Coordinates of C-alpha atoms and ligand atoms in Angstrom, one line a residue:
M1 CA 48.0 4.6 54.9
L2 CA 47.9 7.7 52.6
R3 CA 44.2 8.5 53.0
N4 CA 43.6 12.2 53.9
R5 CA 47.3 12.8 54.0
E6 CA 48.5 16.2 52.7
I7 CA 51.5 15.4 50.5
I8 CA 53.7 17.9 48.8
L9 CA 55.2 16.6 45.5
G10 CA 58.3 18.6 44.5
V11 CA 59.1 18.1 40.9
T12 CA 62.5 19.1 39.5
G13 CA 63.8 19.2 36.0
G14 CA 64.7 15.7 34.7
I15 CA 63.3 13.4 32.1
A16 CA 61.9 11.2 34.8
V17 CA 59.2 13.9 35.3
Y18 CA 56.9 11.8 33.2
K19 CA 57.0 9.1 35.9
S20 CA 56.0 11.8 38.5
I21 CA 52.8 12.2 36.7
F22 CA 52.0 8.6 37.4
L23 CA 53.2 9.0 41.0
C24 CA 50.8 12.0 41.4
R25 CA 47.9 9.9 40.1
E26 CA 48.8 7.0 42.3
L27 CA 49.0 9.2 45.4
T28 CA 45.6 10.8 44.7
Q29 CA 44.1 7.4 44.0
Q30 CA 45.2 6.3 47.4
G31 CA 43.3 9.2 48.9
A32 CA 46.2 11.7 49.5
N33 CA 45.7 15.4 48.8
V34 CA 48.6 16.2 46.6
H35 CA 50.1 19.7 46.2
V36 CA 52.6 19.9 43.4
V37 CA 55.5 22.3 43.5
M38 CA 57.5 22.6 40.2
T39 CA 60.9 24.1 39.6
K40 CA 61.4 26.3 36.5
N41 CA 63.4 23.5 34.9
A42 CA 60.7 20.9 35.5
M43 CA 58.3 23.1 33.5
E44 CA 60.6 22.7 30.5
F45 CA 59.6 19.0 30.5
V46 CA 55.9 19.2 31.3
T47 CA 53.4 21.9 32.0
P48 CA 51.8 22.7 35.4
L49 CA 48.4 22.0 33.8
T50 CA 49.1 18.3 33.7
F51 CA 49.8 18.1 37.4
Q52 CA 47.0 20.5 38.2
T53 CA 44.5 18.3 36.4
I54 CA 45.7 15.1 38.1
S55 CA 46.1 16.5 41.6
G56 CA 43.0 18.7 41.5
N57 CA 45.1 21.4 43.2
T58 CA 46.8 24.5 41.9
V59 CA 50.5 23.9 41.0
T60 CA 53.0 26.2 42.8
H61 CA 56.1 27.3 41.1
D62 CA 56.8 30.9 42.1
L63 CA 58.6 31.9 45.3
F64 CA 56.4 35.0 45.6
E65 CA 53.0 33.4 45.2
L66 CA 50.7 34.1 48.2
F67 CA 48.1 31.6 49.4
H68 CA 46.4 34.1 51.6
A69 CA 47.0 37.8 51.7
S70 CA 49.3 37.7 54.6
Q71 CA 51.0 34.3 54.2
I72 CA 54.0 33.5 52.1
G73 CA 53.1 30.4 50.1
H74 CA 56.0 28.1 51.0
V75 CA 55.4 28.6 54.8
A76 CA 51.7 27.8 54.6
L77 CA 52.1 24.7 52.5
A78 CA 55.2 23.4 54.3
D79 CA 53.3 23.8 57.7
R80 CA 50.2 21.8 56.9
A81 CA 51.7 18.9 54.9
H82 CA 52.4 15.4 56.3
A83 CA 55.4 14.7 54.0
L84 CA 57.3 16.2 51.1
V85 CA 58.4 14.0 48.3
V86 CA 60.9 15.2 45.7
A87 CA 60.6 13.2 42.5
P88 CA 62.6 13.3 40.4
A89 CA 65.3 14.8 42.6
T90 CA 68.1 16.0 40.4
A91 CA 71.7 16.3 41.4
N92 CA 71.0 20.1 41.6
I93 CA 68.3 20.0 44.2
L94 CA 70.2 17.5 46.3
G95 CA 73.2 19.8 46.2
K96 CA 71.2 22.9 47.0
V97 CA 69.4 21.3 50.0
A98 CA 72.6 19.6 51.3
N99 CA 74.4 22.9 51.2
G100 CA 71.7 25.2 52.6
L101 CA 70.7 27.0 49.4
A102 CA 67.2 28.3 49.0
D103 CA 66.9 30.2 45.8
D104 CA 63.5 29.0 44.5
F105 CA 60.1 27.9 45.9
L106 CA 60.9 24.2 46.3
S107 CA 64.4 24.6 47.9
T108 CA 63.0 27.3 50.2
M109 CA 60.1 25.2 51.2
I110 CA 62.3 22.2 52.0
M111 CA 64.4 24.4 54.2
A112 CA 61.2 25.8 55.9
T113 CA 59.5 22.5 56.7
R114 CA 59.7 20.2 59.6
V115 CA 57.9 17.3 57.9
P116 CA 59.7 14.2 56.6
V117 CA 61.3 14.8 53.2
L118 CA 61.7 11.8 50.8
F119 CA 64.0 12.2 47.8
A120 CA 63.7 10.0 44.7
P121 CA 66.9 10.8 42.9
A122 CA 67.2 10.4 39.1
M123 CA 70.3 11.2 37.1
N124 CA 73.0 9.9 34.8
T125 CA 75.2 7.2 36.3
V126 CA 78.4 9.2 36.2
M127 CA 76.6 12.0 38.1
W128 CA 75.1 9.5 40.6
D129 CA 78.6 8.1 41.3
S130 CA 80.3 11.4 41.5
P131 CA 82.0 12.3 44.8
A132 CA 79.9 15.5 45.0
V133 CA 76.5 13.7 44.7
Q134 CA 77.6 10.9 47.1
R135 CA 78.8 13.5 49.6
N136 CA 75.5 15.4 49.3
L137 CA 73.5 12.3 49.9
R138 CA 75.5 11.5 53.0
T139 CA 74.9 15.1 54.3
L140 CA 71.2 14.8 53.6
A141 CA 70.9 11.4 55.3
E142 CA 72.7 12.8 58.4
A143 CA 70.2 15.7 58.4
G144 CA 67.4 13.0 58.7
H145 CA 66.2 13.1 55.1
H146 CA 64.9 9.9 53.5
F147 CA 65.6 8.4 50.1
V148 CA 64.3 5.9 47.6
E149 CA 67.4 5.0 45.7
P150 CA 67.5 5.0 41.9
D151 CA 67.3 1.7 40.0
E152 CA 69.8 0.3 37.6
G153 CA 68.7 0.1 34.0
E154 CA 68.6 1.8 30.6
L155 CA 68.9 5.5 31.2
A156 CA 67.4 8.3 29.0
C157 CA 71.0 9.1 27.8
G158 CA 71.3 5.5 26.3
V159 CA 73.7 4.3 29.0
H160 CA 73.0 1.3 31.2
G161 CA 73.7 1.9 34.9
R162 CA 72.3 3.3 38.2
G163 CA 70.3 6.5 38.0
K164 CA 66.8 5.5 36.8
M165 CA 64.2 7.0 39.2
A166 CA 62.4 4.4 41.3
S167 CA 59.0 3.4 40.0
P168 CA 55.9 5.3 41.3
E169 CA 54.9 2.1 43.2
E170 CA 58.3 2.0 45.0
I171 CA 58.1 5.7 45.9
V172 CA 54.5 5.2 47.3
E173 CA 55.9 2.2 49.3
A174 CA 58.7 4.3 50.7
L175 CA 56.3 7.1 51.6
E176 CA 53.9 4.6 53.4
T177 CA 57.0 3.3 55.3
L178 CA 57.4 6.8 56.7
F179 CA 53.9 6.8 58.2
C180 CA 54.0 3.2 59.5
P181 CA 54.4 2.3 63.1
K182 CA 57.7 0.5 63.5
D183 CA 56.3 -2.2 65.8
L184 CA 58.3 -5.0 64.3
T185 CA 61.7 -3.4 64.8
G186 CA 64.1 -6.1 66.0
E187 CA 62.2 -9.0 64.4
R188 CA 63.8 -11.0 61.8
I189 CA 61.0 -12.2 59.6
L190 CA 61.2 -15.0 57.1
V191 CA 58.4 -15.0 54.5
T192 CA 57.8 -17.6 51.8
A193 CA 55.8 -16.8 48.7
G194 CA 54.7 -18.1 45.3
P195 CA 54.3 -21.5 44.0
T196 CA 56.9 -24.2 43.6
V197 CA 57.5 -25.8 40.2
E198 CA 58.3 -29.4 39.9
P199 CA 60.0 -30.4 36.6
I200 CA 58.6 -33.3 34.4
D201 CA 61.3 -32.7 31.8
P202 CA 63.3 -29.6 30.7
V203 CA 60.2 -27.9 29.2
R204 CA 57.3 -29.1 31.4
F205 CA 56.4 -28.9 35.0
V206 CA 53.8 -29.5 37.7
S207 CA 52.8 -26.4 39.7
N208 CA 49.8 -24.6 41.1
H209 CA 47.9 -21.3 40.7
S210 CA 49.8 -19.2 43.3
S211 CA 50.8 -15.7 42.1
G212 CA 52.9 -14.9 45.1
K213 CA 50.9 -11.7 45.7
M214 CA 49.9 -12.5 49.3
G215 CA 53.5 -13.5 50.3
Y216 CA 55.0 -10.4 48.7
A217 CA 52.4 -8.2 50.5
M218 CA 53.4 -9.9 53.8
A219 CA 57.1 -9.2 53.1
R220 CA 56.4 -5.5 52.2
A221 CA 54.3 -4.9 55.2
A222 CA 56.8 -6.5 57.6
A223 CA 59.6 -4.4 56.1
R224 CA 57.4 -1.2 56.4
R225 CA 56.9 -2.0 60.1
G226 CA 60.6 -2.2 60.7
A227 CA 61.4 -5.9 60.5
D228 CA 64.5 -7.3 58.8
V229 CA 62.9 -9.4 56.1
V230 CA 64.1 -12.4 54.1
L231 CA 61.7 -13.5 51.3
V232 CA 62.2 -17.1 49.9
S233 CA 60.2 -16.9 46.7
G234 CA 59.1 -19.5 44.1
P235 CA 58.8 -18.2 40.5
T236 CA 56.5 -15.2 40.2
C237 CA 56.1 -12.2 37.9
L238 CA 56.1 -9.7 40.8
P239 CA 58.7 -6.9 41.3
P240 CA 60.9 -7.9 44.3
P241 CA 60.2 -5.8 47.4
R242 CA 63.1 -3.4 47.8
R243 CA 63.5 -3.7 51.5
A244 CA 63.7 -7.5 51.7
R245 CA 66.5 -9.9 50.9
I246 CA 65.3 -12.3 48.2
V247 CA 66.2 -15.9 48.0
P248 CA 64.8 -17.3 44.7
V249 CA 63.9 -21.0 44.5
K250 CA 62.0 -23.2 42.1
T251 CA 61.2 -26.6 43.6
A252 CA 59.9 -27.6 47.0
D253 CA 63.2 -29.2 47.8
Q254 CA 65.0 -26.0 47.1
M255 CA 62.5 -24.1 49.1
C256 CA 62.9 -26.5 52.0
E257 CA 66.7 -26.2 52.0
A258 CA 66.5 -22.3 51.8
V259 CA 63.8 -22.1 54.5
L260 CA 65.5 -24.4 57.0
A261 CA 68.8 -22.5 56.6
E262 CA 67.1 -19.1 57.0
A263 CA 64.8 -20.2 59.8
A264 CA 67.7 -20.7 62.1
A265 CA 68.0 -16.9 62.6
A266 CA 64.3 -16.0 62.1
T267 CA 62.2 -14.8 65.0
V268 CA 59.0 -15.1 62.9
V269 CA 58.3 -17.4 59.9
I270 CA 55.4 -16.7 57.7
K271 CA 54.7 -19.5 55.2
A272 CA 52.5 -18.0 52.5
A273 CA 54.0 -20.1 49.7
A274 CA 51.9 -22.7 48.0
V275 CA 54.3 -25.6 48.1
C276 CA 53.6 -28.5 45.7
D277 CA 52.7 -31.5 47.8
W278 CA 54.0 -33.9 45.1
R279 CA 56.7 -33.9 42.4
P280 CA 57.2 -36.2 39.4
A281 CA 59.1 -39.3 40.8
A282 CA 61.6 -38.9 37.9
S283 CA 62.4 -35.8 36.0
A284 CA 63.4 -36.7 32.4
P285 CA 66.8 -35.1 31.4
E286 CA 65.5 -34.6 27.8
K287 CA 62.1 -33.5 26.5
I288 CA 59.7 -36.4 26.5
K289 CA 58.6 -37.0 23.0
K290 CA 54.9 -37.7 22.5
A291 CA 53.7 -40.8 20.7
R292 CA 50.8 -39.7 18.5
G293 CA 47.5 -40.0 20.4
A294 CA 49.0 -41.7 23.4
G295 CA 48.5 -40.4 27.0
L296 CA 51.2 -40.1 29.7
T297 CA 50.9 -41.4 33.2
L298 CA 53.1 -39.5 35.7
A299 CA 54.2 -41.1 38.9
L300 CA 54.3 -38.5 41.7
E301 CA 56.2 -38.7 45.0
A302 CA 55.7 -36.6 48.1
N303 CA 57.6 -33.4 48.7
P304 CA 58.7 -32.5 52.2
D305 CA 56.2 -30.6 54.3
I306 CA 58.4 -27.7 55.2
L307 CA 56.1 -26.1 57.7
R308 CA 55.6 -29.4 59.6
E309 CA 59.4 -29.6 59.8
L310 CA 59.7 -26.1 61.1
G311 CA 57.0 -26.8 63.7
Q312 CA 59.1 -29.8 64.9
R313 CA 62.2 -27.6 65.2
K314 CA 60.5 -24.5 66.6
R315 CA 62.7 -22.6 69.0
D316 CA 61.5 -20.8 72.2
G317 CA 60.1 -17.5 71.2
Q318 CA 60.0 -18.2 67.5
L319 CA 56.5 -17.6 66.0
L320 CA 55.3 -19.8 63.1
V321 CA 52.5 -18.5 60.9
G322 CA 51.0 -20.8 58.3
F323 CA 48.4 -20.3 55.5
A324 CA 45.7 -22.8 54.8
A325 CA 44.3 -22.8 51.3
E326 CA 40.9 -24.5 51.5
T327 CA 37.9 -25.1 49.3
T328 CA 35.7 -26.7 52.0
D329 CA 35.3 -26.6 55.8
L330 CA 37.7 -23.7 56.1
V331 CA 38.0 -23.3 59.8
T332 CA 38.0 -27.1 60.6
H333 CA 40.8 -27.9 58.1
A334 CA 42.8 -24.8 59.1
R335 CA 42.5 -25.6 62.9
A336 CA 43.8 -29.1 62.2
K337 CA 46.8 -27.7 60.3
L338 CA 47.5 -25.2 63.1
R339 CA 47.6 -28.0 65.6
E340 CA 49.4 -30.7 63.6
K341 CA 52.1 -28.3 62.4
N342 CA 52.6 -26.7 65.8
L343 CA 51.8 -23.2 64.6
D344 CA 51.1 -20.0 66.5
L345 CA 48.7 -18.6 63.9
I346 CA 47.1 -19.8 60.7
V347 CA 45.6 -17.7 58.0
A348 CA 42.6 -19.6 56.7
N349 CA 41.8 -18.7 53.1
D350 CA 38.8 -20.0 51.1
V351 CA 40.4 -19.8 47.7
T352 CA 37.0 -20.3 46.0
A353 CA 35.5 -17.1 47.6
P354 CA 35.0 -14.2 45.2
G355 CA 38.0 -11.8 45.3
A356 CA 40.0 -14.2 47.4
G357 CA 41.6 -16.4 44.8
F358 CA 45.2 -16.9 43.8
H359 CA 45.6 -14.1 41.3
A360 CA 43.4 -11.5 43.0
D361 CA 44.8 -8.3 44.5
T362 CA 42.3 -8.8 47.4
N363 CA 41.7 -11.5 50.0
A364 CA 39.3 -12.4 52.8
V365 CA 40.6 -14.5 55.6
R366 CA 40.2 -15.8 59.1
I367 CA 43.2 -15.6 61.3
L368 CA 43.2 -18.4 63.9
G369 CA 45.4 -18.5 66.9
A370 CA 46.8 -21.5 68.9
D371 CA 45.1 -19.9 71.9
G372 CA 41.7 -20.4 70.3
S373 CA 41.4 -16.8 69.1
E374 CA 39.8 -16.0 65.7
V375 CA 40.0 -12.7 63.8
G376 CA 37.9 -12.3 60.6
V377 CA 39.3 -10.0 57.9
P378 CA 36.6 -9.2 55.3
L379 CA 37.5 -8.6 51.7
A380 CA 40.4 -6.1 51.5
T381 CA 43.6 -5.6 49.6
K382 CA 46.3 -8.1 50.2
D383 CA 48.4 -5.3 51.7
R384 CA 45.7 -4.6 54.2
V385 CA 45.2 -8.3 55.0
A386 CA 49.0 -8.6 55.5
D387 CA 48.9 -5.8 58.1
R388 CA 46.0 -7.5 60.0
V389 CA 48.1 -10.8 60.1
L390 CA 51.1 -8.8 61.4
D391 CA 48.8 -7.1 64.0
C392 CA 48.2 -10.6 65.4
V393 CA 51.9 -11.3 65.5
V394 CA 52.5 -8.0 67.4
K395 CA 49.7 -8.9 69.8
I396 CA 51.3 -12.3 70.7
R397 CA 54.6 -10.6 71.2
K398 CA 53.0 -8.0 73.6
R399 CA 51.2 -10.7 75.5
S400 CA 54.3 -12.7 76.0
A401 CA 56.3 -9.6 77.1
V402 CA 53.6 -8.9 79.7
S403 CA 53.6 -12.5 81.0
S404 CA 57.4 -12.6 81.2
Q405 CA 57.3 -9.3 83.1
R406 CA 54.8 -10.8 85.5
S407 CA 56.8 -13.9 86.2
A408 CA 60.1 -11.9 86.7
Ligands
LIG501 N1 53.3 -26.2 53.4 C1 54.6 -26.5 53.4 N2 55.1 -27.6 52.7 C2 54.3 -28.4 52.0 C3 52.9 -28.1 51.9 C4 52.4 -27.0 52.6 O1 55.4 -25.8 54.1 N3 54.7 -29.4 51.3 C5 52.8 -25.1 54.1 C6 52.2 -24.0 53.3 O2 53.2 -23.0 53.0 C7 51.1 -23.4 54.2 C8 50.7 -24.6 55.1 O3 51.7 -25.5 55.0 O4 51.6 -22.4 55.1 C9 49.4 -25.2 54.6 O5 49.5 -25.5 53.2 P1 48.2 -26.1 52.4 O6 48.6 -26.2 51.0 O7 47.0 -25.3 52.8 O8 47.9 -27.5 53.1 P2 48.7 -28.8 53.2 O9 49.5 -28.8 54.5 O10 49.5 -29.0 51.9 O11 47.5 -29.8 53.3 P3 46.4 -30.2 52.1 O12 47.1 -30.0 50.8 O13 46.0 -31.6 52.5 O14 45.3 -29.2 52.4

C-alpha cells in the first residue's frame, strides 16, 4: 500500500518524537519515500541527523530553504507528496493549523498542500481534554483532516490518562486506510479470530495453535476498506485493531453465543477462528491434583459447529466465508466444508506448508467459491492474503448487483 508513495513526516516538539523515529523506519521499510520536516522544538528532542539517516533524505526545518534555485521548499515538497503525517502533533501545531497560522516550515507546508493530512496527537491528558484542543480538533476534522487518536496509558509526565501518541503500527495502519479503496462501505462484517480455550480445571485447558493473526488481518483489512467491523476474538496476544469493535470470548460456547447474536446484523461473516471441536466433558471447579506417576484420561464432548449453524440460518444476501485448516487433500476437504456448511467462499489453508502455519506472519491459500471458482494466493503477508479474500467478497457483491439489475 505504501510502496513508492511520497510521504512527508512532520515532526513537532514532544517527547513522543522517539516513536516517530520508529514510524519513519516502518514507513521506509514498507517502501515509502519519506521526507522529514522538523520544527525547531522537535530538534530540541532529537537531531535531524537521526531522521536523515533513517529516511535517506535531507531533513527540512527552515522556511527559507530552497530545493531548486527558483522553488520555495515547502511548495515543491507539498506538491509532490501523496500524504502528510504529523507525528507527534502537539497542541501547538493543532492550534496553529486550525486557526490558519503559518509561521514555520511545517505549518506553512500544511497550509500549502492539497494532499491528505493525518495528525497523530500526543500531549498531556489535561491539554488533550482542554476546550481549546477539542475545539481545534473539531475545526480540523471539519476541514477534512484525518486523525489517529492518542491512546490511554502512562504518560511521560507520570500521569495515567489519554494523550499517549498512537503506536507507529497504528499510524501506518491509519495512513494505509487513507490510500485504500472504500469498496466495502455499507457492509457490516463479522470476523472471528484466534483459538478457543476449553477449561480442564481453573489452571489447565485444551486449545490449539491459532495465533489469531489471520483473523486480525481480516478485521483490519475490512475496516480499511470502509466496512463496519465486529471482531469476536478468542484469547490472543495481538493488539486489538482500532477500527473494529472487539467482543472477547474464551470458549467455543461463548464464541457461538457471541457470533449468533452478532451475525443477525452482519452482511458478511468471516470465520477465521480455530474453534476447538471438543471440550472436556466436565471442567473441575478446583485444580486436579496429580497422583504420583498416574496418567489422566479426559473425556471430551463435541462443541457446537458455529459455522454450520450460521450456514443453516443464512439470510438472503448474507455472505459466509469459512477457513479450512488442512494437513492433507487441501482442496477436497475444503470443498466438502464449503458445500456442507452452505458457504459462499472458503479459504483453504495447508497449515503444514512452509510460511503458512499458525504463528507465521505470512500465509499461502486457495480461495474456493460456491460457484466453482478457485483463486490461488501464493505466499504473502497475512494482510495481503486478507485483501485477496476481500477482493473475492467484493466480486460476489458486484456480480449479484449486476444480476439483480438485469432481472429488474
Ligand atoms: N468452525 C466452527 N465451529 C467449529 C469448528 C469449525 O465455526 N466447532 C469453523 C471454523 O471457524 C472454520 C471452518 O469451520 O471457518 C472450518 O474449520 P476447520 O477446523 O478447518 O474444520 P472443521 O469443520 O472443524 O472440520 P475438521 O476438524 O474435521 O477438519
